[in-house]
């Protein structure tokens, strides 16, 4: 269970090898923030299929995987682009065509299922869910009565993802990882999952990671990849804010199957790797995303 | 004077007015009106409110602007502290969040909301984004302020939600008391046409925006419109 | 439920007023580390009675309160001085005389009971306890079957202490508190308890606390007291290591009821307050405890 | 050569030898022998072990000395990381701790240990310190190494514990399998007289310290002494 090899540094391709067709995959980050996009793109390149995605509120990571045909079961609490670009087009199209098994979850329910796995117990009692349509989407939930109060509670089964994909700031070769807040569910995914694959902006010495603050300890981490801009086009503060223009480009493309394929050809499959991806995006654009900290005005400008 | 305000500003002010001083208040993601309303309240009548941002879980931040996404460091600027995801949700689960802002693609007269799907949830006609944390939160948070910006479309306030994502006062399975939920349910529903309260657990029109007529509201509302005898403009 | 007053700074005496006779009291820190000793001493001065103490592995905090006759129910996982001074004399004497209701708990069981309170659920399922004598000490525990696996598990009831007593490093007047690791159960106590009373080494500005790192957010904190050396004779790193000589003096005194009273007269009741307590201990001694960081040799010397 | 070692050193070496490389290992508080054994193992045959200190939950620290208390920053020196209390206990609860060191004021032939009380636990003749986390941990940790420094007293290895704090292989209520516990139970018992293993879940003497006779061990042991036919000195 513990991962104790002193050097876990692998290529992105090798890292994606930890994800098998049909796996339950937990995606770190949330919405427009620190999603494991380099790994997501690599799964597309590897033509992974039938994935069961679990997560809280997500965006392009899920939309892209669904668009690429990699997903069969969808167990996220939200997929979309909020007030920015609204509904996720590829996801929506797949959902409405019946190609996806839709098991919409709720953030807290998911948290409690992960905690059950983390605590080594087969279920957690949860207050809520009863009376909602979310309950109907989950025949695997049960019910239980409190032995003390007689209250009726939903029992949600432990959920241990096959693999968690996380993008962080720094890691050492052993797998100690530094993340900045918000941590979202990254810690819970790490401790509940069977394998944990982490990409980071930069490989660092153990002492540098320790000084920045270890959030994920090495023994829980399976493999480490150095992937600068590995969250792009989502943000990875303090390195870069999110690339709103690029997201917009994806959302526009994702409106049709053909658009999805054109996007994938141009950015993911055509260039054949992350170096190519970043070149296609353009160095100037990437550099500009780091200028958010120059001033509030610059920050606002980048996000408008 | 009223002509100086946009409808968005009116809505934000109406939402802000639902907050009481000293409350712990939270909004869902993708809710810029609620974000602004909370910051307005914190700077005016509710200086002791505990303001938790909807996706960063930043505590009492001072953002320079409202970004187009809610999980952004700009909403953490000068925050006292950034709560963990777990800390916020646990707080709400034990009744420690007093008010939450929630919206819905559909909202029924009992205050149930639907952000999951139009049509059946497993084979939807339109797949909506999903409820995030609302399903659990609506069961345990002290009071809810619902909001809707597309009341006028006629498709938002409906007799029955296709799917219930977040709980109002009563569902086909039972009342929130029968289901064992400690949260108080929706207190207000603020739309771009008017403001509803929920006496006896059913939406009742209580305020109209300037330049909006009762007939307009009735035409846009998919359930039987109950009107407060003391109805007056905002 | 939320504590939103902008100024929570109170005297130690007022702070102790938040603890009533008969309360369930959670003690922060552990063993020889960061125990809320200033508050413990103030409870002795206030002649508090019939307390129900809950905690993990503790030392002089419990031993002193028991010695002073303040405790009726003992629900800690351990009370003593490890290899250093062994069993806790006052506690042991009270336990063997039948004056205490002994409800020895286990660290993880306690954690899961606090979590149940924190999660707003009436119980938590726990694996373990069955077959042990700990089970027999807790008629309030129940049993439950997993609705999925049919497994038999212990159901432990939610535990929300009336008040948690925590000693930290820094706080602002609003109640934001910085603690250093190990955090032990301090966070869980804070979020599970109805009231939280915090003493700190030093009152600081909000920005200084934020920079050091808020661990307990203000809305969860009821009252704040500035109490330098408030953990003495336990340690409060990085400020001071534990005062082994003083602990030894207490352990020797605690061997008899008379010794306990002499100790209390000399250090707690006689001086009548923390200023007097610290004077009785002596400024030189206190200063020396801060010298642990000078070198490993000095550190070792202080602990031998 | 053996005369150059103290009995404490022998014990620490014997304890260290129970650790396999790559294991996640944890000790309880108040266990200086186990602390030293873990650091010896980490520096010799088990360089890839994951060493978690018993009370600070420091990960792979490099202490300059062993202090007289286990919740001390000296045991965190140069640690890679300090786990939270919750992280360590949850790890153990889900089977992620491979080995734990546990001791007892009483230890029975099934490997049950008592650190709670001599006499009835609610009205004890002697109140011992208490079990800390051992009660739960002994149910789920992969394997246990038990240790005792007062075997010679005749009061430590007993036929039956007055109270069972930490679980061995079988209790009056059932076996650990019957109780539903995934942990493997005690693998070794190291005392200052010898080393026991637990074939079929019952303590069996397997090694003797130099200068200790089988009769001495038998006299000091309160349960029927089963001896490995291959018994030999350490």
Coordinates of C-alpha atoms in Angstrom, one line a residue, chain A residues 3 14 27 34 41 67 72 87-88 102 127 137 139 152 177 197-198 203 220 222 230 248-249 253 258 267 286 295:
Chain A
X3 CA 4.9 3.7 -2.1
X14 CA 4.4 6.3 -18.2
X27 CA -9.7 14.4 -10.8
X34 CA -5.5 23.5 -10.9
X41 CA -4.4 15.3 -22.4
X67 CA -15.5 14.9 -25.8
X72 CA -18.5 6.0 -19.6
X87 CA -22.9 24.6 -19.8
X88 CA -20.1 22.3 -20.9
X102 CA -25.0 9.9 -15.4
X127 CA -27.9 13.6 6.5
X137 CA -29.5 8.3 -9.5
X139 CA -29.2 2.7 -6.3
X152 CA -33.2 7.6 9.3
X177 CA 4.2 17.2 -2.9
X197 CA -0.3 10.2 -10.0
X198 CA 0.9 13.7 -9.5
X203 CA 10.7 19.2 -9.5
X220 CA 0.8 8.0 -0.6
X222 CA 2.7 6.5 -6.8
X230 CA 0.4 21.1 -16.5
X248 CA -13.4 30.1 -24.8
X249 CA -11.8 28.6 -27.9
X253 CA -15.0 24.1 -30.7
X258 CA -16.1 18.0 -35.5
X267 CA -3.6 21.0 -29.5
X286 CA 1.6 31.5 -21.3
X295 CA -1.4 44.6 -10.3

